[in-house]
CSV table of C-alpha atoms in Angstrom, one decimal:
chain,number,residue,atom,x,y,z
X,28,MET,CA,156.1,-14.3,206.2
X,29,GLU,CA,152.3,-14.7,205.7
X,30,ALA,CA,151.6,-16.9,203.3
X,31,PRO,CA,150.3,-15.5,199.6
X,32,TYR,CA,146.7,-15.3,198.5
X,33,GLU,CA,146.5,-17.9,195.3
X,34,LEU,CA,143.8,-17.8,193.1
X,35,ILE,CA,143.2,-21.1,190.7
X,36,TYR,CA,140.5,-20.5,187.5
X,37,TYR,CA,140.7,-21.0,183.6
X,38,THR,CA,141.9,-17.9,181.4
X,39,GLY,CA,140.0,-16.5,178.9
X,40,VAL,CA,136.2,-15.1,180.7
X,41,PRO,CA,135.3,-13.7,184.4
X,42,GLY,CA,133.9,-16.7,185.3
X,43,ARG,CA,133.2,-17.9,189.0
X,44,GLY,CA,136.7,-16.8,189.4
X,45,GLU,CA,135.6,-12.9,189.0
X,46,HIS,CA,133.5,-13.3,192.3
X,47,ILE,CA,136.6,-14.2,194.3
X,48,ARG,CA,139.1,-11.8,192.4
X,49,LEU,CA,136.2,-8.6,193.1
X,50,ALA,CA,136.9,-9.5,197.1
X,51,LEU,CA,140.8,-9.5,196.3
X,52,GLU,CA,140.7,-6.6,194.5
X,53,GLU,CA,138.1,-4.4,197.0
X,54,ALA,CA,140.2,-5.2,199.9
X,55,GLY,CA,143.6,-3.8,198.0
X,56,VAL,CA,145.5,-7.2,199.4
X,57,ALA,CA,148.7,-9.0,197.1
X,58,TYR,CA,147.1,-12.5,195.5
X,59,THR,CA,148.5,-14.2,192.3
X,60,ASP,CA,146.1,-15.5,189.7
X,61,THR,CA,146.3,-18.0,186.8
X,62,ALA,CA,144.6,-16.2,184.9
X,63,SER,CA,147.3,-14.2,184.7
X,64,LEU,CA,149.4,-16.8,183.1
X,65,PRO,CA,148.8,-17.6,178.7
X,66,MET,CA,146.4,-20.1,177.8
X,67,SER,CA,148.0,-23.1,177.6
X,68,LYS,CA,149.8,-22.7,180.7
X,69,CYS,CA,146.9,-22.1,182.7
X,70,ARG,CA,145.5,-25.0,181.6
X,71,GLU,CA,148.2,-27.0,182.6
X,72,VAL,CA,148.6,-25.8,185.9
X,73,VAL,CA,144.9,-25.6,187.1
X,74,THR,CA,144.6,-29.6,185.5
X,75,THR,CA,147.7,-30.6,187.9
X,76,TYR,CA,145.2,-29.4,190.8
X,77,LEU,CA,142.7,-31.2,189.9
X,78,THR,CA,144.7,-34.6,189.0
X,79,SER,CA,147.4,-34.5,191.0
X,80,ARG,CA,148.1,-35.6,195.0
X,81,THR,CA,151.1,-33.8,195.4
X,82,GLU,CA,149.0,-31.3,198.0
X,83,ASP,CA,147.0,-34.2,199.7
X,84,GLU,CA,149.8,-34.9,202.1
X,85,GLN,CA,147.4,-31.4,203.8
X,86,GLY,CA,144.5,-32.9,203.8
X,87,ASN,CA,142.6,-31.2,201.3
X,88,PRO,CA,140.4,-33.5,199.6
X,89,PRO,CA,140.0,-33.7,195.7
X,90,TYR,CA,138.1,-30.9,193.8
X,91,TYR,CA,135.2,-30.9,191.3
X,92,ALA,CA,136.3,-28.1,189.7
X,93,PRO,CA,137.7,-24.4,190.0
X,94,PRO,CA,138.4,-21.5,191.5
X,95,LEU,CA,140.8,-23.3,193.7
X,96,PHE,CA,142.0,-21.5,196.3
X,97,LYS,CA,145.6,-21.7,197.9
X,98,HIS,CA,146.6,-20.6,201.4
X,99,GLY,CA,149.4,-21.7,202.6
X,100,HIS,CA,148.8,-25.4,203.3
X,101,LEU,CA,145.1,-25.2,202.5
X,102,ILE,CA,143.5,-25.8,198.9
X,103,ILE,CA,139.8,-24.7,198.7
X,104,SER,CA,137.2,-25.0,196.4
X,105,GLN,CA,134.0,-23.8,195.6
X,106,THR,CA,132.9,-19.9,195.5
X,107,SER,CA,131.2,-19.0,198.3
X,108,ASN,CA,133.2,-21.2,200.3
X,109,ILE,CA,136.3,-19.5,199.1
X,110,LEU,CA,134.7,-16.1,199.6
X,111,MET,CA,133.3,-17.2,203.3
X,112,TYR,CA,136.8,-18.1,204.2
X,113,LEU,CA,138.3,-14.6,203.1
X,114,GLY,CA,135.8,-12.9,203.9
X,115,PRO,CA,136.8,-12.0,207.5
X,116,LYS,CA,140.1,-12.3,206.9
X,117,LEU,CA,139.4,-9.1,204.3
X,118,GLY,CA,137.4,-7.5,206.1
X,119,LEU,CA,134.1,-7.8,204.1
X,120,ALA,CA,131.8,-10.1,206.3
X,121,GLY,CA,130.1,-8.3,208.9
X,122,SER,CA,131.0,-7.4,212.2
X,123,LYS,CA,128.3,-8.4,214.1
X,124,GLU,CA,128.0,-12.4,215.9
X,125,ASP,CA,126.9,-14.8,212.8
X,126,ASP,CA,127.1,-11.4,210.2
X,127,VAL,CA,128.8,-14.1,208.2
X,128,TYR,CA,126.3,-16.7,208.1
X,129,ARG,CA,124.1,-13.9,207.2
X,130,VAL,CA,126.5,-12.7,204.2
X,131,ASN,CA,127.2,-16.2,203.0
X,132,ALA,CA,123.4,-16.9,202.8
X,133,LEU,CA,123.0,-13.7,200.4
X,134,ALA,CA,125.6,-14.6,198.6
X,135,LEU,CA,124.6,-18.5,197.5
X,136,THR,CA,121.0,-17.2,197.1
X,137,ALA,CA,123.2,-14.2,194.2
X,138,LEU,CA,125.5,-17.5,192.8
X,139,ASP,CA,122.0,-19.7,192.5
X,140,GLY,CA,119.6,-17.6,191.2
X,141,LEU,CA,121.7,-15.1,189.0
X,142,SER,CA,124.6,-17.8,188.1
X,143,THR,CA,123.8,-20.9,187.6
X,144,GLU,CA,120.1,-19.9,186.4
X,145,VAL,CA,121.2,-18.3,183.8
X,146,HIS,CA,124.3,-20.5,182.8
X,147,ASP,CA,121.7,-23.1,182.7
X,148,CYS,CA,119.4,-20.9,180.1
X,149,HIS,CA,122.5,-21.1,177.4
X,150,HIS,CA,123.2,-25.3,178.3
X,151,PRO,CA,119.4,-26.3,179.7
X,152,ILE,CA,119.9,-30.0,178.3
X,153,ALA,CA,123.5,-30.9,179.0
X,154,ALA,CA,126.9,-29.0,179.8
X,155,GLU,CA,128.6,-31.9,177.9
X,156,LEU,CA,126.8,-30.5,174.5
X,157,TYR,CA,127.4,-27.4,172.7
X,158,TYR,CA,124.9,-24.8,173.1
X,159,GLU,CA,123.8,-25.1,169.4
X,160,GLU,CA,122.8,-29.0,170.1
X,161,GLN,CA,120.4,-27.1,172.5
X,162,LYS,CA,119.0,-24.0,171.1
X,163,GLU,CA,115.3,-24.9,170.9
X,164,GLU,CA,115.4,-25.2,174.7
X,165,SER,CA,117.9,-22.4,175.6
X,166,LEU,CA,115.8,-20.2,174.4
X,167,ARG,CA,112.2,-21.1,176.0
X,168,ARG,CA,114.4,-21.7,178.9
X,169,SER,CA,115.2,-18.4,178.2
X,170,LYS,CA,112.0,-17.2,177.9
X,171,GLU,CA,110.7,-18.8,181.0
X,172,TRP,CA,113.0,-17.4,182.8
X,173,MET,CA,112.8,-14.3,181.9
X,174,LYS,CA,108.9,-14.2,182.4
X,175,THR,CA,109.1,-16.3,186.1
X,176,ARG,CA,112.6,-16.2,187.4
X,177,LEU,CA,114.2,-12.5,186.5
X,178,PRO,CA,111.7,-10.5,188.3
X,179,LYS,CA,111.5,-13.4,191.0
X,180,HIS,CA,115.1,-12.9,191.6
X,181,LEU,CA,115.0,-9.0,191.2
X,182,GLY,CA,112.3,-8.7,193.3
X,183,PHE,CA,113.8,-10.5,195.7
X,184,TRP,CA,116.6,-8.5,196.2
X,185,GLU,CA,114.7,-5.4,195.8
X,186,LYS,CA,113.3,-6.3,199.1
X,187,VAL,CA,116.2,-6.8,201.0
X,188,LEU,CA,117.7,-3.6,200.3
X,189,GLU,CA,114.4,-2.2,200.8
X,190,ARG,CA,114.4,-3.9,204.3
X,191,GLY,CA,117.9,-2.9,205.2
X,192,GLY,CA,117.5,0.2,205.0
X,193,SER,CA,120.4,1.0,203.4
X,194,LYS,CA,122.1,0.8,200.3
X,195,TRP,CA,124.4,-2.3,200.8
X,196,LEU,CA,122.3,-5.6,201.9
X,197,LEU,CA,123.9,-6.3,205.2
X,198,GLY,CA,121.9,-2.5,205.9
X,199,THR,CA,125.5,-0.1,206.0
X,200,GLU,CA,128.0,-2.4,206.1
X,201,PHE,CA,129.6,-2.8,203.1
X,202,THR,CA,130.4,-6.4,202.3
X,203,TYR,CA,131.1,-9.2,199.7
X,204,ALA,CA,128.0,-10.0,199.2
X,205,ASP,CA,127.3,-6.8,197.6
X,206,LEU,CA,129.9,-7.6,195.3
X,207,VAL,CA,128.9,-11.0,193.7
X,208,LEU,CA,124.9,-9.0,193.5
X,209,PHE,CA,126.3,-6.9,191.4
X,210,GLN,CA,128.7,-9.2,189.1
X,211,CYS,CA,125.6,-11.2,189.2
X,212,ILE,CA,123.8,-8.7,187.8
X,213,ASP,CA,126.5,-6.9,185.2
X,214,GLY,CA,126.6,-11.0,183.5
X,215,VAL,CA,122.7,-10.9,183.2
X,216,GLN,CA,123.0,-7.6,182.0
X,217,PHE,CA,125.8,-8.6,179.1
X,218,ALA,CA,123.8,-11.7,178.4
X,219,PHE,CA,120.1,-10.1,178.5
X,220,PRO,CA,120.7,-6.6,177.7
X,221,LYS,CA,116.7,-6.2,176.7
X,222,ALA,CA,115.2,-7.7,179.9
X,223,MET,CA,117.6,-5.5,181.9
X,224,ASN,CA,116.8,-2.3,180.5
X,225,GLN,CA,114.0,-3.6,180.8
X,226,ALA,CA,113.6,-3.6,184.3
X,227,ARG,CA,115.5,-1.1,184.8
X,228,GLU,CA,113.7,1.5,182.9
X,229,SER,CA,110.3,-0.1,185.3
X,230,GLY,CA,111.7,1.8,187.7
X,231,LYS,CA,110.2,-1.3,190.4
X,232,TYR,CA,114.2,-2.1,191.4
X,233,ASN,CA,116.2,1.2,191.8
X,234,ARG,CA,117.5,-0.5,194.8
X,235,VAL,CA,119.4,-2.8,192.4
X,236,PHE,CA,120.6,-1.3,190.0
X,237,GLN,CA,122.0,1.5,191.7
X,238,LEU,CA,123.6,-1.0,193.7
X,239,TRP,CA,125.2,-2.5,191.0
X,240,LYS,CA,126.4,1.2,190.1
X,241,ASP,CA,128.0,2.2,193.9
X,242,VAL,CA,129.7,-1.0,193.5
X,243,LYS,CA,131.0,0.2,190.0
X,244,ALA,CA,132.4,3.4,191.4
X,245,ARG,CA,134.1,2.0,194.4
X,246,PRO,CA,137.5,3.4,194.0
X,247,ASN,CA,139.3,-0.1,193.9
X,248,VAL,CA,137.2,-1.7,191.8
X,249,ALA,CA,136.8,1.3,189.5
X,250,ALA,CA,140.6,1.1,189.1
X,251,TYR,CA,140.6,-3.3,188.4
X,252,LEU,CA,137.5,-3.0,185.8
X,253,ALA,CA,139.3,-0.6,184.1
X,254,SER,CA,142.6,-3.0,184.3
X,255,GLU,CA,144.2,-5.7,181.9
X,256,ARG,CA,142.9,-8.3,184.7
X,257,ARG,CA,139.4,-7.7,184.2
X,258,GLN,CA,138.5,-10.3,181.5
X,259,LYS,CA,135.9,-9.4,178.8
X,260,TYR,CA,132.6,-11.9,178.7
X,261,ASP,CA,132.9,-14.7,176.4
X,262,TRP,CA,131.8,-18.4,176.4
X,263,GLY,CA,130.9,-18.9,180.1
X,264,ILE,CA,128.9,-18.0,182.4
X,265,TYR,CA,127.1,-15.3,180.4
X,266,ARG,CA,127.2,-15.5,176.9
X,267,TYR,CA,125.4,-13.0,174.7
X,268,TYR,CA,123.0,-14.5,172.1
X,269,PRO,CA,121.1,-12.6,170.2
X,270,GLU,CA,118.0,-15.1,169.8
X,271,ASN,CA,117.9,-15.6,173.2
X,272,ASP,CA,118.0,-11.8,174.2
X,273,VAL,CA,114.5,-11.7,174.4
X,274,VAL,CA,111.9,-9.2,177.0
X,275,PRO,CA,108.7,-10.9,179.1
X,276,GLU,CA,106.0,-11.7,176.7
H,19,MET,CA,119.0,-21.9,229.2
H,20,GLU,CA,120.2,-22.4,225.6
H,21,ALA,CA,118.1,-21.0,222.9
H,22,PRO,CA,115.9,-24.1,221.0
H,23,TYR,CA,117.3,-25.7,217.4
H,24,GLU,CA,114.3,-24.8,215.1
H,25,LEU,CA,114.0,-26.4,211.4
H,26,ILE,CA,112.2,-24.3,209.3
H,27,TYR,CA,110.9,-26.5,206.1
H,28,TYR,CA,108.7,-27.6,204.0
H,29,THR,CA,106.1,-30.5,205.4
H,30,GLY,CA,105.6,-33.5,203.0
H,31,VAL,CA,109.1,-34.5,201.1
H,32,PRO,CA,112.1,-34.5,203.1
H,33,GLY,CA,113.6,-32.0,200.7
H,34,ARG,CA,116.7,-29.8,201.1
H,35,GLY,CA,115.8,-29.7,205.0
H,36,GLU,CA,116.3,-33.4,204.8
H,37,HIS,CA,120.3,-32.6,205.3
H,38,ILE,CA,119.8,-30.2,208.2
H,39,ARG,CA,117.9,-33.4,209.8
H,40,LEU,CA,119.7,-35.2,209.4
H,41,ALA,CA,123.2,-34.0,211.2
H,42,LEU,CA,120.5,-33.1,213.9
H,43,GLU,CA,119.4,-36.6,214.7
H,44,GLU,CA,123.1,-37.9,214.1
H,45,ALA,CA,124.7,-35.4,216.6
H,46,GLY,CA,121.6,-36.6,219.0
H,47,VAL,CA,120.2,-32.7,219.6
H,48,ALA,CA,116.4,-31.7,220.4
H,49,TYR,CA,115.6,-29.7,217.4
H,50,THR,CA,112.0,-28.0,216.2
H,51,ASP,CA,110.5,-28.8,213.1
H,52,THR,CA,107.8,-27.4,211.1
H,53,ALA,CA,107.4,-30.6,209.0
H,54,SER,CA,105.5,-32.2,212.1
H,55,LEU,CA,103.0,-29.5,211.5
H,56,PRO,CA,99.6,-30.3,209.6
H,57,MET,CA,100.8,-29.1,206.0
H,58,SER,CA,98.5,-26.1,206.2
H,59,LYS,CA,99.8,-24.1,209.3
H,60,CYS,CA,103.2,-26.0,208.2
H,61,ARG,CA,103.0,-23.8,204.6
H,62,GLU,CA,101.4,-20.9,206.9
H,63,VAL,CA,104.3,-20.7,209.0
H,64,VAL,CA,107.1,-21.0,206.4
H,65,THR,CA,105.1,-18.7,204.2
H,66,THR,CA,105.0,-16.1,207.7
H,67,TYR,CA,109.2,-16.0,208.0
H,68,LEU,CA,109.2,-15.6,204.3
H,69,THR,CA,107.4,-12.8,204.0
H,70,SER,CA,107.4,-10.8,207.4
H,71,ARG,CA,109.2,-8.6,208.9
H,72,THR,CA,108.7,-9.6,212.8
H,73,GLU,CA,112.2,-10.8,213.1
H,74,ASP,CA,114.7,-8.2,211.3
H,75,GLU,CA,115.0,-6.1,214.5
H,76,GLN,CA,117.6,-8.8,215.2
H,77,GLY,CA,119.4,-8.2,211.5
H,78,ASN,CA,118.1,-10.9,209.2
H,79,PRO,CA,118.4,-10.0,205.4
H,80,PRO,CA,115.1,-12.0,204.3
H,81,TYR,CA,115.1,-14.9,203.1
H,82,TYR,CA,114.7,-16.4,199.7
H,83,ALA,CA,113.2,-20.2,200.5
H,84,PRO,CA,114.0,-22.6,203.1
H,85,PRO,CA,114.9,-24.8,204.3
H,86,LEU,CA,115.6,-21.7,207.3
H,87,PHE,CA,116.7,-22.6,210.6
H,88,LYS,CA,115.9,-20.9,213.5
H,89,HIS,CA,118.9,-20.3,216.9
H,90,GLY,CA,118.1,-17.7,219.2
H,91,HIS,CA,117.8,-14.5,217.7
H,92,LEU,CA,119.9,-15.8,214.2
H,93,ILE,CA,117.5,-17.0,211.3
H,94,ILE,CA,119.8,-18.2,208.7
H,95,SER,CA,118.9,-19.6,204.9
H,96,GLN,CA,121.3,-21.9,202.4
H,97,THR,CA,121.1,-25.7,202.8
H,98,SER,CA,124.8,-25.9,203.2
H,99,ASN,CA,124.9,-22.7,205.4
H,100,ILE,CA,123.1,-23.9,207.7
H,101,LEU,CA,125.2,-27.3,207.8
H,102,MET,CA,128.8,-25.1,207.7
H,103,TYR,CA,126.7,-23.5,211.3
H,104,LEU,CA,126.1,-26.0,213.1
H,105,GLY,CA,128.5,-28.4,211.6
H,106,PRO,CA,130.8,-27.2,214.3
H,107,LYS,CA,128.9,-27.0,217.0
H,108,LEU,CA,127.6,-30.5,216.7
H,109,GLY,CA,131.2,-32.0,216.4
H,110,LEU,CA,130.7,-32.7,212.0
H,111,ALA,CA,133.2,-30.8,210.7
H,112,GLY,CA,136.1,-31.9,211.5
H,113,SER,CA,138.8,-31.1,213.7
H,114,LYS,CA,141.6,-29.4,212.3
H,115,GLU,CA,142.3,-25.9,211.2
H,116,ASP,CA,140.2,-24.9,208.3
H,117,ASP,CA,138.5,-28.5,208.1
H,118,VAL,CA,134.9,-26.5,208.5
H,119,TYR,CA,135.8,-25.2,204.4
H,120,ARG,CA,137.1,-28.7,203.2
H,121,VAL,CA,133.9,-30.4,204.5
H,122,ASN,CA,131.3,-27.5,203.3
H,123,ALA,CA,133.2,-27.6,199.9
H,124,LEU,CA,132.8,-31.3,199.9
H,125,ALA,CA,129.1,-30.8,200.7
H,126,LEU,CA,128.4,-28.1,197.9
H,127,THR,CA,129.5,-30.6,195.3
H,128,ALA,CA,127.9,-32.5,196.6
H,129,LEU,CA,124.7,-30.6,196.6
H,130,ASP,CA,125.0,-28.9,192.9
H,131,GLY,CA,126.0,-31.9,191.6
H,132,LEU,CA,123.5,-35.2,192.8
H,133,SER,CA,120.7,-32.3,194.0
H,134,THR,CA,120.4,-29.1,192.3
H,135,GLU,CA,121.0,-31.3,188.6
H,136,VAL,CA,119.5,-34.3,189.7
H,137,HIS,CA,116.1,-31.6,190.3
H,138,ASP,CA,117.0,-29.8,187.0
H,139,CYS,CA,116.2,-33.7,185.2
H,140,HIS,CA,112.7,-33.1,186.3
H,141,HIS,CA,112.6,-29.4,185.3
H,142,PRO,CA,115.2,-28.5,182.9
H,143,ILE,CA,113.0,-25.9,181.1
H,144,ALA,CA,111.3,-23.8,184.6
H,145,ALA,CA,110.8,-24.8,187.8
H,146,GLU,CA,107.6,-23.0,187.7
H,147,LEU,CA,106.1,-25.0,185.0
H,148,TYR,CA,104.7,-28.6,185.8
H,149,TYR,CA,107.0,-31.8,184.7
H,150,GLU,CA,104.8,-32.6,182.0
H,151,GLU,CA,105.4,-29.0,180.5
H,152,GLN,CA,108.5,-29.8,179.7
H,153,LYS,CA,108.7,-34.4,179.8
H,154,GLU,CA,110.5,-33.9,176.0
H,155,GLU,CA,113.6,-31.6,177.3
H,156,SER,CA,113.1,-33.3,180.7
H,157,LEU,CA,113.7,-37.0,179.2
H,158,ARG,CA,116.7,-35.8,176.8
H,159,ARG,CA,118.2,-34.2,180.3
H,160,SER,CA,117.9,-37.3,182.4
H,161,LYS,CA,119.5,-39.6,179.2
H,162,GLU,CA,122.0,-37.0,179.2
H,163,TRP,CA,123.0,-37.2,183.1
H,164,MET,CA,122.7,-40.3,182.7
H,165,LYS,CA,125.1,-40.5,180.5
H,166,THR,CA,128.0,-37.9,181.2
H,167,ARG,CA,127.0,-36.8,184.7
H,168,LEU,CA,126.5,-39.5,186.8
H,169,PRO,CA,129.2,-41.6,186.5
H,170,LYS,CA,131.9,-37.9,186.4
H,171,HIS,CA,130.1,-37.4,190.0
H,172,LEU,CA,130.1,-41.1,191.6
H,173,GLY,CA,134.1,-41.0,189.8
H,174,PHE,CA,134.6,-38.3,191.6
H,175,TRP,CA,133.4,-38.8,195.2
H,176,GLU,CA,135.2,-42.6,194.9
H,177,LYS,CA,138.4,-40.4,193.7
H,178,VAL,CA,137.5,-38.8,197.3
H,179,LEU,CA,137.4,-41.4,199.6
H,180,GLU,CA,140.2,-43.4,197.5
H,181,ARG,CA,142.6,-40.7,198.5
H,182,GLY,CA,141.0,-40.2,202.1
H,183,GLY,CA,142.3,-44.2,202.7
H,184,SER,CA,139.4,-44.1,205.0
H,185,LYS,CA,135.2,-45.0,204.5
H,186,TRP,CA,134.6,-41.5,205.2
H,187,LEU,CA,135.3,-38.0,202.8
H,188,LEU,CA,137.3,-36.2,205.1
H,189,GLY,CA,139.2,-39.5,205.7
H,190,THR,CA,139.2,-41.3,209.2
H,191,GLU,CA,136.7,-38.6,211.1
H,192,PHE,CA,132.6,-39.0,210.0
H,193,THR,CA,131.3,-35.1,209.1
H,194,TYR,CA,127.9,-34.0,207.5
H,195,ALA,CA,129.6,-34.4,204.2
H,196,ASP,CA,129.3,-38.0,204.4
H,197,LEU,CA,125.2,-37.8,205.7
H,198,VAL,CA,125.2,-34.6,203.2
H,199,LEU,CA,126.1,-37.5,200.5
H,200,PHE,CA,124.6,-40.5,201.7
H,201,GLN,CA,121.2,-38.4,201.4
H,202,CYS,CA,122.2,-37.7,197.9
H,203,ILE,CA,122.9,-40.8,196.8
H,204,ASP,CA,119.4,-42.1,198.8
H,205,GLY,CA,117.4,-39.5,196.5
H,206,VAL,CA,119.6,-40.3,193.1
H,207,GLN,CA,118.4,-44.2,194.3
H,208,PHE,CA,115.0,-43.5,194.2
H,209,ALA,CA,114.5,-41.8,191.3
H,210,PHE,CA,117.2,-43.8,188.8
H,211,PRO,CA,116.6,-47.2,190.1
H,212,LYS,CA,118.5,-48.8,187.1
H,213,ALA,CA,121.0,-47.0,186.3
H,214,MET,CA,121.6,-46.8,190.4
H,215,ASN,CA,121.5,-50.6,189.9
H,216,GLN,CA,124.3,-50.6,187.4
H,217,ALA,CA,126.5,-48.5,188.4
H,218,ARG,CA,126.7,-50.2,192.0
H,219,GLU,CA,126.8,-53.6,189.8
H,220,SER,CA,129.5,-52.0,187.5
H,221,GLY,CA,131.8,-52.5,190.8
H,222,LYS,CA,133.7,-49.0,190.0
H,223,TYR,CA,131.9,-47.0,193.3
H,224,ASN,CA,132.2,-49.5,195.9
H,225,ARG,CA,134.5,-47.3,198.4
H,226,VAL,CA,130.6,-44.7,197.9
H,227,PHE,CA,127.9,-47.1,197.8
H,228,GLN,CA,129.8,-48.4,201.2
H,229,LEU,CA,129.4,-45.0,202.6
H,230,TRP,CA,125.9,-45.0,201.9
H,231,LYS,CA,125.8,-48.4,203.7
H,232,ASP,CA,128.1,-47.0,206.4
H,233,VAL,CA,125.9,-44.0,206.9
H,234,LYS,CA,122.9,-45.7,207.1
H,235,ALA,CA,123.5,-48.6,209.9
H,236,ARG,CA,125.0,-45.8,212.1
H,237,PRO,CA,122.6,-45.9,214.7
H,238,ASN,CA,121.3,-42.8,215.7
H,239,VAL,CA,120.7,-42.6,211.4
H,240,ALA,CA,119.4,-45.6,211.6
H,241,ALA,CA,116.7,-44.7,214.0
H,242,TYR,CA,115.9,-42.0,212.5
H,243,LEU,CA,115.4,-43.7,209.2
H,244,ALA,CA,112.9,-46.2,210.3
H,245,SER,CA,110.8,-43.3,212.3
H,246,GLU,CA,108.0,-41.2,211.6
H,247,ARG,CA,110.0,-38.3,210.9
H,248,ARG,CA,111.5,-39.9,208.2
H,249,GLN,CA,109.3,-38.2,205.3
H,250,LYS,CA,108.9,-40.2,202.0
H,251,TYR,CA,110.5,-38.8,198.8
H,252,ASP,CA,107.7,-37.7,196.2
H,253,TRP,CA,107.0,-34.3,194.1
H,254,GLY,CA,110.6,-33.0,195.9
H,255,ILE,CA,113.7,-32.8,194.1
H,256,TYR,CA,114.1,-36.6,193.6
H,257,ARG,CA,110.8,-37.7,192.0
H,258,TYR,CA,110.8,-41.3,190.2
H,259,TYR,CA,109.2,-41.4,186.6
H,260,PRO,CA,109.2,-44.7,185.2
H,261,GLU,CA,110.0,-43.0,181.8
H,262,ASN,CA,113.2,-40.9,182.5
H,263,ASP,CA,114.5,-43.8,184.1
H,264,VAL,CA,116.9,-44.8,181.2
H,265,VAL,CA,120.5,-46.6,181.6
H,266,PRO,CA,123.5,-44.8,179.6
H,267,GLU,CA,123.2,-46.6,176.1
């Protein structure tokens, strides 16, 4: 019997675990997800993985933070790393020689620019402080991000799609990088609806917004998004603070 | 004839390219490096890679930022991605099944926590603004980072080494993750000497500082560090600003 795919991540928000979920859902494979547990039980399980020694016998070093992914004896952390492990198994990492590295580069670039950078818009000073303790800096960062980074990122992804000459990032082949970009664009639209509406209406990034629509309409993705397994944005990476919902000046 | 290894990165600081260089130098393989070019020529070459279409025929999508790495027809970006590509070829990614994913997780965790987070200490608001335009926020972030993040990161790496029961992160096998952590610790010591001296003297992170020493003393690394190829820290990720060189309160 093939070992099950096990996602270990906090419940309550899509978060970084969402990128793993979308790949598994698109591929239509079975997996377990600690996010289906009640909040307190979920936190207990995640904490056990982060602190326990029980799995070390298999040669897995400690992990800094979830998402974690367990497959048989292997337990690994880091979103892009888990996707790189799963990608070829799920048929979502291209088919040409070395495509895994092309796809991983695209995924890392999306995660850096449209996930980590966006998270830091509400936590520019310290992840350990509350948003309310860094509101002023957060507003300043959000304004700058909308002015310089958002157009830079959207422009980059538009260029990737234009050069690829097809609807997906790698060209004609759909890969998990498309799922990652979908989720990032989806999250940024939740956090910064005004700037993203303006970007959409500008017509400069039509390919990027079309990719978001096309991924959303894929049958397995659409079924997942309509299910109870898709959690709502709340306190995670993508947060909606009306005061930060600014448009580029 | 085997295609040459070609590193494409800015000259003038070690930067993110340094992680690639250290792996190549440790392995003792030949490579070309655009950092050996005069500043203006180097910038021209890097810009050509970032903007030109000439290489697209090989199916390489555009790249967001250097370091880039060229090997035959393949051109890839993203530091951790390049290391993952090179690691097995250089014998620096472990030897057990799936060790590449264990090593990649360690490398990503070091790069996130001790490179990106540290860069953002001098640029918490926007990479597009000068440091002088965000000095106040930078000082606040640096203070918080020294108080909560630095001990968290050093404590994590101490735990990895303790559980591995050997001097290297994966256990007895030396991997490129050790080189990445070395370079990160080296850079943080340059940027924040007071806090790092205090951390060293506390005796809480002896394994981490020993790893830094042990990597530095490896013959190929030592020869590289003593060579002209090793560039000085300056305007890059790791910067020394006396006003930010604070100790945890």
